[in-house]
mmCIF file of C-alpha atoms and ligand atoms in Angstrom:
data_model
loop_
_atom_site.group_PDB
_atom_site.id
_atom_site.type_symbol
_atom_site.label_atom_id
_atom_site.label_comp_id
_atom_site.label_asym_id
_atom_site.label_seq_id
_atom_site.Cartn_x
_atom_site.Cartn_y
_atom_site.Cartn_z
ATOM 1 C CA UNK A 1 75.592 51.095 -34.417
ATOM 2 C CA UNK A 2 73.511 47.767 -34.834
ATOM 3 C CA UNK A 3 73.161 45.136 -32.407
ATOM 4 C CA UNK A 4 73.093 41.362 -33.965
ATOM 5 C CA UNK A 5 72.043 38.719 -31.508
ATOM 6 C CA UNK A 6 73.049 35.415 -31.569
ATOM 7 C CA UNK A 7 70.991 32.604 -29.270
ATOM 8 C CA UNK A 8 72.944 29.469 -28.886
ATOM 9 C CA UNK A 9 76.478 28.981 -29.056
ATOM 10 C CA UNK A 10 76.942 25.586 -30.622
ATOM 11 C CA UNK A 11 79.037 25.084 -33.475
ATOM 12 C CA UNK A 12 76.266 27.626 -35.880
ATOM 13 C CA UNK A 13 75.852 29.819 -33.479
ATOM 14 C CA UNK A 14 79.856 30.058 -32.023
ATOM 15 C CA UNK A 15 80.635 30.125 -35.794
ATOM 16 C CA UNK A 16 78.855 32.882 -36.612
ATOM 17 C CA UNK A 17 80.048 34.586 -33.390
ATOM 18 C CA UNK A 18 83.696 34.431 -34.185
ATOM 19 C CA UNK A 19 82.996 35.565 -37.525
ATOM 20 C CA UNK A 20 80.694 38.518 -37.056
ATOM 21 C CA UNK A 21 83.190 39.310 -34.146
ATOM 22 C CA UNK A 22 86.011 39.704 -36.442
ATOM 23 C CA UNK A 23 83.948 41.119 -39.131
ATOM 24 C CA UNK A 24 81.997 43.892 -37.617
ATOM 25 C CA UNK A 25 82.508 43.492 -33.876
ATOM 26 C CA UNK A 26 84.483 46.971 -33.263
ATOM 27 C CA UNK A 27 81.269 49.004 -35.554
ATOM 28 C CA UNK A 28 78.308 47.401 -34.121
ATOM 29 C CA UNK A 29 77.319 44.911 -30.981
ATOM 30 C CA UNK A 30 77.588 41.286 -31.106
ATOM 31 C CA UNK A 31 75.584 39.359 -28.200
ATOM 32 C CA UNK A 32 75.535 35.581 -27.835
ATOM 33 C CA UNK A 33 73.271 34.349 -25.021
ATOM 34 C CA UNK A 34 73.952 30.602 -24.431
ATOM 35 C CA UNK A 35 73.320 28.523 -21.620
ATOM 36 C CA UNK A 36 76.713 26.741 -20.912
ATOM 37 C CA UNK A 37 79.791 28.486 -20.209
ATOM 38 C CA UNK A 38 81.879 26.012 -22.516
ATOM 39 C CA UNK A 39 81.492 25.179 -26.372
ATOM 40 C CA UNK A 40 81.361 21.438 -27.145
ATOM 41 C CA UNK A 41 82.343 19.848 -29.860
ATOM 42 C CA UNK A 42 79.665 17.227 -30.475
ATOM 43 C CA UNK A 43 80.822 15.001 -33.029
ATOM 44 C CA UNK A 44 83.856 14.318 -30.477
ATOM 45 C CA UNK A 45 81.208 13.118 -28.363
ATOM 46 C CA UNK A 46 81.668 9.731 -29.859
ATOM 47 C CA UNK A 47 85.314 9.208 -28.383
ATOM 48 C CA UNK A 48 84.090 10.594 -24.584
ATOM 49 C CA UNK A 49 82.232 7.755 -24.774
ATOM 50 C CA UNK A 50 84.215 4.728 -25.253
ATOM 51 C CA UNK A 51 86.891 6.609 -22.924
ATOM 52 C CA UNK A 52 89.212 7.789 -25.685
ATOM 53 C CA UNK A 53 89.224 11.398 -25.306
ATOM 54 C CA UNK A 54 88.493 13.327 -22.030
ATOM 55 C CA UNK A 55 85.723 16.011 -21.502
ATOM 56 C CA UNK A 56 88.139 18.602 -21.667
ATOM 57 C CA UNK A 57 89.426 17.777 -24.838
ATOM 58 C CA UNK A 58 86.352 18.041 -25.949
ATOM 59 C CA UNK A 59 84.914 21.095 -24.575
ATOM 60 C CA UNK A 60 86.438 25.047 -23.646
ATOM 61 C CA UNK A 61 85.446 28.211 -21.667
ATOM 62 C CA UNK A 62 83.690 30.811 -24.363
ATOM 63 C CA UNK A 63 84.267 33.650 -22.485
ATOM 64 C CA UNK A 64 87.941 34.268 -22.831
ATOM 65 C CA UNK A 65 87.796 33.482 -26.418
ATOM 66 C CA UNK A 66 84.372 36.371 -26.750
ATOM 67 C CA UNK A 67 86.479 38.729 -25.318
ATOM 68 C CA UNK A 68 89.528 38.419 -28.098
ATOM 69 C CA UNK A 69 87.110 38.544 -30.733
ATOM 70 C CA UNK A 70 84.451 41.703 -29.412
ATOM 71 C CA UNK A 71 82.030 39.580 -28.321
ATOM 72 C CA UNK A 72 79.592 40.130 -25.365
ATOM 73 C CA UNK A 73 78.865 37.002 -24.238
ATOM 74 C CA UNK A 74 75.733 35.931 -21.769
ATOM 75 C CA UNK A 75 75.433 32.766 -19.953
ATOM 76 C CA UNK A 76 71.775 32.576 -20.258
ATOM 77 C CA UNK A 77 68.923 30.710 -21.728
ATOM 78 C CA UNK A 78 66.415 32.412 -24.127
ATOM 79 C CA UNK A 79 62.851 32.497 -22.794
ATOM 80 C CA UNK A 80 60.812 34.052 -25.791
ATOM 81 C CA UNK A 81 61.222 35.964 -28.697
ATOM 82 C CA UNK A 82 59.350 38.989 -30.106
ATOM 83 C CA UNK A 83 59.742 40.292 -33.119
ATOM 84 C CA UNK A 84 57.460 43.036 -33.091
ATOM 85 C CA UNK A 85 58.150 44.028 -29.982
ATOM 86 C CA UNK A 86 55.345 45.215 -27.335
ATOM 87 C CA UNK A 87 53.779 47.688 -25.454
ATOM 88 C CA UNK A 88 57.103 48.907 -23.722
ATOM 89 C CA UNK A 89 59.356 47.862 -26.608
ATOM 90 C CA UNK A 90 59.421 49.705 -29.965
ATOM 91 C CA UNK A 91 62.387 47.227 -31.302
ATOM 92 C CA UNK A 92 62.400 43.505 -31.581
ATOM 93 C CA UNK A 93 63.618 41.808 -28.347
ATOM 94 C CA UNK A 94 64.630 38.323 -26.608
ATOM 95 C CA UNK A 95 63.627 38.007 -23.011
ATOM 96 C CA UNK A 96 66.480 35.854 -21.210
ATOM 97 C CA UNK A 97 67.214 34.095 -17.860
ATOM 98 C CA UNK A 98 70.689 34.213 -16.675
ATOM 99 C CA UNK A 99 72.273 30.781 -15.616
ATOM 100 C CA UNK A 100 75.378 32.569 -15.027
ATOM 101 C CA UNK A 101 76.774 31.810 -11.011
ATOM 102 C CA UNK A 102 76.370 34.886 -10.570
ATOM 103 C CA UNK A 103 73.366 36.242 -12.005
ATOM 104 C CA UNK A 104 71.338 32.952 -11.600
ATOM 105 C CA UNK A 105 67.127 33.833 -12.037
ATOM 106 C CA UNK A 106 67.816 37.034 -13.464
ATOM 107 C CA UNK A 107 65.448 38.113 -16.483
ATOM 108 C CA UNK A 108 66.491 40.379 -18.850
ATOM 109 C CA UNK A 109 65.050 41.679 -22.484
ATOM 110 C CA UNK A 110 67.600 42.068 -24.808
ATOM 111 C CA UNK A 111 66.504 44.696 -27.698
ATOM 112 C CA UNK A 112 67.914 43.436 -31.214
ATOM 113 C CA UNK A 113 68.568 45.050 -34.871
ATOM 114 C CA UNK A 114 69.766 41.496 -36.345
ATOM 115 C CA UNK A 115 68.849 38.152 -34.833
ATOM 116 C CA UNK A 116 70.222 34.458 -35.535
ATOM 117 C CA UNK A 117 68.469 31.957 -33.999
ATOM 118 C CA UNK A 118 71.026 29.038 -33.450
ATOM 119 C CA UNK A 119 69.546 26.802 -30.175
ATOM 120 C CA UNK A 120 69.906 23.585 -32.019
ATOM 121 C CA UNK A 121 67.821 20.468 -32.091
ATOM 122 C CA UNK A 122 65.863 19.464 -28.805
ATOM 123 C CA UNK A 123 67.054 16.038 -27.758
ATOM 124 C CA UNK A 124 63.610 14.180 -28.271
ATOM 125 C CA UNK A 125 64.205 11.199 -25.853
ATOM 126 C CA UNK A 126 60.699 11.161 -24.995
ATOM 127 C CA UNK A 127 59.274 10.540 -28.259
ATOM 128 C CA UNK A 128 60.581 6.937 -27.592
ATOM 129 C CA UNK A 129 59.109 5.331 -24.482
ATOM 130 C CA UNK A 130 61.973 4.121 -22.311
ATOM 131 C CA UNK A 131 65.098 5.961 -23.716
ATOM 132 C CA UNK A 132 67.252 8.510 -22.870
ATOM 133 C CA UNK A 133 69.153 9.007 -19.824
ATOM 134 C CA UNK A 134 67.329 10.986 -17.471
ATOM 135 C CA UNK A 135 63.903 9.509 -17.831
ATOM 136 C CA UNK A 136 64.508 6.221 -19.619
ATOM 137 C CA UNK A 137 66.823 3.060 -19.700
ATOM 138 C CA UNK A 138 69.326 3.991 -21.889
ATOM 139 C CA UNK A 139 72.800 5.839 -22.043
ATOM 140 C CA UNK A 140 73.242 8.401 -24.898
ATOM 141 C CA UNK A 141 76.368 10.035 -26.456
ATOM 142 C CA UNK A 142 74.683 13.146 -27.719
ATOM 143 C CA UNK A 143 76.278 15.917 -24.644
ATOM 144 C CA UNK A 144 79.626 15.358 -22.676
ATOM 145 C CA UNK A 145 77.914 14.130 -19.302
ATOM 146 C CA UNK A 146 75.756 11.749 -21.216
ATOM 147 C CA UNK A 147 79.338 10.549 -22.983
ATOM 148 C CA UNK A 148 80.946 10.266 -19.888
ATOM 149 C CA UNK A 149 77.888 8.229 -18.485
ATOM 150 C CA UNK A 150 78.006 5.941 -21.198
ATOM 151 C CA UNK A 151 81.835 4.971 -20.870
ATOM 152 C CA UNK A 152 81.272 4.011 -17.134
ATOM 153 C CA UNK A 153 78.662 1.633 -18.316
ATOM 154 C CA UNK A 154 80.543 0.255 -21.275
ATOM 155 C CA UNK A 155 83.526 0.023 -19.213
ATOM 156 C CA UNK A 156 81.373 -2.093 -16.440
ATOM 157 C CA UNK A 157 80.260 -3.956 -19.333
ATOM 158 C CA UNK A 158 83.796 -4.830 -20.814
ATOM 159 C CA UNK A 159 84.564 -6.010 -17.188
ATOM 160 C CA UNK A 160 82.088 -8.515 -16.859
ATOM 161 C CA UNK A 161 82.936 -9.731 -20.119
ATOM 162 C CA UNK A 162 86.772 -10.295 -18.514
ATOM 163 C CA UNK A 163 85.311 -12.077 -16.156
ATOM 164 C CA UNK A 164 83.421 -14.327 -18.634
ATOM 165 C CA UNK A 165 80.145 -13.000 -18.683
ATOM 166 C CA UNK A 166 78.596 -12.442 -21.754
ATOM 167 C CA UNK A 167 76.836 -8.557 -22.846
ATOM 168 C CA UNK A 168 74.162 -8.236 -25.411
ATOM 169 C CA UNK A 169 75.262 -4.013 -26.471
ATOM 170 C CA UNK A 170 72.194 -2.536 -28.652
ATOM 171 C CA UNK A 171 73.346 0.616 -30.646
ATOM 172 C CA UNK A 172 70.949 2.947 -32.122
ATOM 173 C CA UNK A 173 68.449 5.277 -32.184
ATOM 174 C CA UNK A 174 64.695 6.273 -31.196
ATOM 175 C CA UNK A 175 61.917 7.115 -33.262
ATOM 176 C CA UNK A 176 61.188 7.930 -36.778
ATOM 177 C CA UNK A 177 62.103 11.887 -36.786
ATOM 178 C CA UNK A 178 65.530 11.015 -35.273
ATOM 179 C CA UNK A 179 68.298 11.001 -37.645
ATOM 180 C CA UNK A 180 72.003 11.169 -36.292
ATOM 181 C CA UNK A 181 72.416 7.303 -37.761
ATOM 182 C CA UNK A 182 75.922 9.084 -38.409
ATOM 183 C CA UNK A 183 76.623 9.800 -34.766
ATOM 184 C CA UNK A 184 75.255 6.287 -33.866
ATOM 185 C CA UNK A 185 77.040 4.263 -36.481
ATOM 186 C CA UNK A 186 80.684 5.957 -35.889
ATOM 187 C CA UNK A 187 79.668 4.869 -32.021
ATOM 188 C CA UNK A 188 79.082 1.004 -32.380
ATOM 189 C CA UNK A 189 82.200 1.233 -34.758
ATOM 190 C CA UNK A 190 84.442 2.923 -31.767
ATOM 191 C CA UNK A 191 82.520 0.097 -28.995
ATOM 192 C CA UNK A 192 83.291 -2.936 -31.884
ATOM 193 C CA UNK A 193 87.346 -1.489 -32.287
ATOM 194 C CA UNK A 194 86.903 -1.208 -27.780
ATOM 195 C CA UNK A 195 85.860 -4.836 -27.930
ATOM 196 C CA UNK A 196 88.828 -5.834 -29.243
ATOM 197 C CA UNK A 197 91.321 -3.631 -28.091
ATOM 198 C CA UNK A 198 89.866 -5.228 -24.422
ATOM 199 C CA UNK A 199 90.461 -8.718 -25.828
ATOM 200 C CA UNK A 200 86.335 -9.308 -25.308
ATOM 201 C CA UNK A 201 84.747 -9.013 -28.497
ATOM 202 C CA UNK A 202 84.144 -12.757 -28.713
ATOM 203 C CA UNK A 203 82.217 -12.137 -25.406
ATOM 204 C CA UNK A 204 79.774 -9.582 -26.906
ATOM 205 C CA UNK A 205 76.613 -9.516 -29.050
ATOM 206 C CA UNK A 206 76.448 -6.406 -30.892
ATOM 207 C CA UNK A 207 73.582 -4.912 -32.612
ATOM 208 C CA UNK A 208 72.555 -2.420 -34.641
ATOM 209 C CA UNK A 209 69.088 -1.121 -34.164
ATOM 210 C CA UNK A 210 68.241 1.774 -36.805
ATOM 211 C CA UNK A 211 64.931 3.219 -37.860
ATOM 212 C CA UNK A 212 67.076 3.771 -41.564
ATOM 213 C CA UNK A 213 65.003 3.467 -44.631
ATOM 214 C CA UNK A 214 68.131 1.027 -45.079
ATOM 215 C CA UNK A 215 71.186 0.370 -43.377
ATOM 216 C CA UNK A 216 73.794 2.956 -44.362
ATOM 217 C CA UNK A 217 70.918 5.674 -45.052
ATOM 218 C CA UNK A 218 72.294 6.899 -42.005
ATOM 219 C CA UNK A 219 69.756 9.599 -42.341
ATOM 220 C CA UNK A 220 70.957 11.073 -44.812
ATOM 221 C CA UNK A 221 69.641 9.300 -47.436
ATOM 222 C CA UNK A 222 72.568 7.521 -48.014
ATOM 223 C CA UNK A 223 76.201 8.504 -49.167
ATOM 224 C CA UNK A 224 78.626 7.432 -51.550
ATOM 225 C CA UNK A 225 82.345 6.226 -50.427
ATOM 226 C CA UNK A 226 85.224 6.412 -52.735
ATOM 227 C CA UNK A 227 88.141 4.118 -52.005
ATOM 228 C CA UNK A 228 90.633 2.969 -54.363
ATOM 229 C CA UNK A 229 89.511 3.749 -57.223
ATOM 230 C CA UNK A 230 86.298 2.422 -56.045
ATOM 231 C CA UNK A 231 82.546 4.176 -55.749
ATOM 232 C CA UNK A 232 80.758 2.233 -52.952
ATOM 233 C CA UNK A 233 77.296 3.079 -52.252
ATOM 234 C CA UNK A 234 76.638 3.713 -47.946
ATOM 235 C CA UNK A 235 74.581 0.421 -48.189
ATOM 236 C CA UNK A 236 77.441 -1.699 -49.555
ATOM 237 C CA UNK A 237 79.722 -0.531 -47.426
ATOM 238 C CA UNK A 238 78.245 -0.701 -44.092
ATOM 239 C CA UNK A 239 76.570 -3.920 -44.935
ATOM 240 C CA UNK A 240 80.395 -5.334 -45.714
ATOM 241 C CA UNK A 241 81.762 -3.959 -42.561
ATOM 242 C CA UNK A 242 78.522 -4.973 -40.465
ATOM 243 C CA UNK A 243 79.354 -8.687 -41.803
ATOM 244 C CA UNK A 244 83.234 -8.217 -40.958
ATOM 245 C CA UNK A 245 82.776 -6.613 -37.719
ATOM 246 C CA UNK A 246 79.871 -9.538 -36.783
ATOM 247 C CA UNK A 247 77.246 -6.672 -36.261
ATOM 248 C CA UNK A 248 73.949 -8.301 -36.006
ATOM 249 C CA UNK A 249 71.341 -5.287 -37.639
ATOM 250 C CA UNK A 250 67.710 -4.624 -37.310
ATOM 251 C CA UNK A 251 65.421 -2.032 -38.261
ATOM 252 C CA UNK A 252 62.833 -0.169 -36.047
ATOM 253 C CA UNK A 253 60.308 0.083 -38.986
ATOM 254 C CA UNK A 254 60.115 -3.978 -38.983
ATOM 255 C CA UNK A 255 59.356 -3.821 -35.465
ATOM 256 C CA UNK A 256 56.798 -1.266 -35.246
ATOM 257 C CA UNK A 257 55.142 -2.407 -38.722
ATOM 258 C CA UNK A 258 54.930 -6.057 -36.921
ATOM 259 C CA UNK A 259 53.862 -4.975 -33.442
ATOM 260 C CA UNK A 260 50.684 -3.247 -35.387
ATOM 261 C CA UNK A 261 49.596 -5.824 -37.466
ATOM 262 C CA UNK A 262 50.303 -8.448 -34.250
ATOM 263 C CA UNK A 263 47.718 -5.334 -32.193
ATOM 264 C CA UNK A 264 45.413 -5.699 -35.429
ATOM 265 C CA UNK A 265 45.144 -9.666 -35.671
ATOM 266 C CA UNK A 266 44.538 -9.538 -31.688
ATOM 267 C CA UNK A 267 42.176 -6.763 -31.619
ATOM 268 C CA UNK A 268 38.913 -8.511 -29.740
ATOM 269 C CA UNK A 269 36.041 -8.761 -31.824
ATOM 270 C CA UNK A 270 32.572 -7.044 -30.907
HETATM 271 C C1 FAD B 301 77.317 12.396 -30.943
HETATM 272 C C2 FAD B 301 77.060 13.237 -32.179
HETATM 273 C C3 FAD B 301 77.953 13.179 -33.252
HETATM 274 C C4 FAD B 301 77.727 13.948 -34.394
HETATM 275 N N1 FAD B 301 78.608 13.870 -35.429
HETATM 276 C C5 FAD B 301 78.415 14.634 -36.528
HETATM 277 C C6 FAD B 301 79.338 14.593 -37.611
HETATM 278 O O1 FAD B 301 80.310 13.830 -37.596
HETATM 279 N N2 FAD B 301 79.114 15.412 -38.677
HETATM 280 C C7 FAD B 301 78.032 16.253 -38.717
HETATM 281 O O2 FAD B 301 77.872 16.988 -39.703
HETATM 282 N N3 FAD B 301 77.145 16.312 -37.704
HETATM 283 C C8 FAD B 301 77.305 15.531 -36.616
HETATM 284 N N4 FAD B 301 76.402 15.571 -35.593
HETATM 285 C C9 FAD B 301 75.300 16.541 -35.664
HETATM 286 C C10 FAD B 301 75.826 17.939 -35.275
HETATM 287 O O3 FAD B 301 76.536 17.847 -34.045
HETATM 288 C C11 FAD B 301 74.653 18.896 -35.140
HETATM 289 O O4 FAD B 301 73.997 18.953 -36.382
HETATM 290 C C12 FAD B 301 75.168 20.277 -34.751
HETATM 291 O O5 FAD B 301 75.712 20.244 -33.452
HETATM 292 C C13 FAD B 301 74.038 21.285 -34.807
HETATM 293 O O6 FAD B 301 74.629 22.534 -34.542
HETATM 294 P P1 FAD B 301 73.766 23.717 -33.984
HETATM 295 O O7 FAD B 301 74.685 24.854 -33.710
HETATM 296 O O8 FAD B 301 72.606 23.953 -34.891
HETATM 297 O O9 FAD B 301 73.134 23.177 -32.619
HETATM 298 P P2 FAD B 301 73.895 22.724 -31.302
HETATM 299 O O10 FAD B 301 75.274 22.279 -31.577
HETATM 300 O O11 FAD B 301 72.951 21.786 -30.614
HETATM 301 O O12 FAD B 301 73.979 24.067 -30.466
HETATM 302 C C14 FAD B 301 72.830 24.692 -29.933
HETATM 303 C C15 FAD B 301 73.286 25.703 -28.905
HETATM 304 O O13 FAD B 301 72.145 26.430 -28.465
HETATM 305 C C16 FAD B 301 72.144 26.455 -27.040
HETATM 306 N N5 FAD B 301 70.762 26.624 -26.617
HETATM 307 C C17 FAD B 301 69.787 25.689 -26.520
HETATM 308 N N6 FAD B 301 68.652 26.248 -26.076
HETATM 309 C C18 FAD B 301 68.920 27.567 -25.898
HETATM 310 C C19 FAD B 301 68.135 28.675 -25.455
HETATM 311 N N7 FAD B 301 66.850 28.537 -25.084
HETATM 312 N N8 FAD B 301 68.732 29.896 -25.401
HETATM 313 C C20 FAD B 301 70.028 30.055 -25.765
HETATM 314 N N9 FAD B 301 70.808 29.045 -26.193
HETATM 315 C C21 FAD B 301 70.250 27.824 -26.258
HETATM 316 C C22 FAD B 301 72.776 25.138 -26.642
HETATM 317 O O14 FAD B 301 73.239 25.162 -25.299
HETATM 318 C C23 FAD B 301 73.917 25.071 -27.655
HETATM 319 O O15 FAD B 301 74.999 25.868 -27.249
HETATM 320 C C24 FAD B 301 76.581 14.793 -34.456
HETATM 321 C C25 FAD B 301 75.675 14.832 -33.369
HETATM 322 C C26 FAD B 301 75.902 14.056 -32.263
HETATM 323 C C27 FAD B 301 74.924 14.122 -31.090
#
């Protein structure tokens, strides 16, 4: 009997879970060690956050569904891996921490025949001086509670528009290596189609702030839309609905490119 462990149960990770499960969970082991208790599905993130879809719609409990499909599953973080093992280990292993309730603190290593390695992207807020929800000044959409966060605020923000005040809303993303222009574009489209829905649109400024090579890269170096008969390049078509929707954009690369050679001209001589 092997044992294939799986780190991270996001939608690689879960997927390859319920499929190895099925596959070859009564012959051999499957172990997913995964920090949450519930699965998420991200893209749905998006709707959480203009207060269109709850966090339970967007989110379940993996254990129940593990256990229907032979799947061990541990509510823990991974800590390190080692592939060669060590001094007490002949096979590979993972040491873990539990954050299971009940098991909270607990170490474990975790010996492997078969390892996938699914823990994601890190959320790189810090890359960016000021952003991010924790540490910085913004809201983000990325995780449910950061979703949730960032409906209160827009929702505070459509009510002072009501009441006549007027709301600059500035839509992006961070730094150079980020690239879920996807996530972030569907987003100011859901806040614009808010706007209105609120009767407030008139009342807000909204803009696009991207560090795309061009808008509609949406970092994926672009993509082609076919409506109608139609083949519309990603730059057509978000420029057309950018200019329909009254989306003012900018681009990061502008901005950094200017603040250097602004820090160049100024540079003190001697
Ligand atoms: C708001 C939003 C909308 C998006 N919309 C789209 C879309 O429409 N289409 C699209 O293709 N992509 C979209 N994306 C991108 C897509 O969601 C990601 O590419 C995808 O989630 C990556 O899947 P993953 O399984 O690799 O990582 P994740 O989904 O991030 O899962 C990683 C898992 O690993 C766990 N983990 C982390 N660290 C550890 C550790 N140390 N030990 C154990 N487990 C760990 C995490 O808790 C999580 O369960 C969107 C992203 C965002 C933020």
């Amino acid at each position: 009997m092997a044992r294939i462990l799986i780190l991270g149960a996001g939608i690689s990770g879960h997927t390859a879970a319920r499929c190895l499960g099925r596959w070859v969970g009564r012959q051999h082991q499957v172990i997913v060690v995964s920090p949450k208790p519930t699965w998420n599905w991200v893209p749905s993130n998006i709707w959480v956050a203009v207060g269109e879809m709850t966090e339970s719609e967007v989110t379940y409990e993996l254990a129940p569904i593990y256990k229907k499909v032979n799947v061990d599953f541990r509510q823990a973080s991974a800590l390190s891996i080692h592939p060669e093992g060590d001094a007490e280990h002949t096979k590979p292993f993972v040491r873990i921490e539990y954050t299971d309730p009940a098991r909270v603190g607990e170490a474990e290593s975790i010996a492997y025949d078969f390892l996938i390695n699914a823990t994601g992207p890190r959320l790189n807020f810090a890359a960016t001086p000021g952003l991010g929800p924790e540490t910085g000044h913004t809201v983000s959409v990325c995780t449910p509670p950061h979703a949730l966060e960032a409906n209160r605020r827009l929702q505070a923000a459509i009510a002072a528009m009501k009441n006549g005040v007027r709301q600059t809303l500035l839509i992006g993303t961070g730094h150079g290596m980020a690239t879920c222009q996807g996530a972030a574009f569907e987003y100011i489209c859901n806040v614009d189609h808010v706007l209105r829905e609120a009767g407030v649109r008139q009342q807000a400024r909204l803009i696009w702030l991207s560090n795309e090579y061009e808008v509609g890269d949406l970092g994926i170096g672009g993509v082609l839309i076919t409506r109608g008969g139609y083949v519309t390049s990603g730059k057509v078509f978000v420029e057309s609905l950018y200019l329909r929707t009254a989306v003012i954009w900018q681009f990061i690369r502008f901005w950094v490119i200017g603040y250097r050679v602004l820090k160049l001209m100024w540079k003190p001589h001697g």
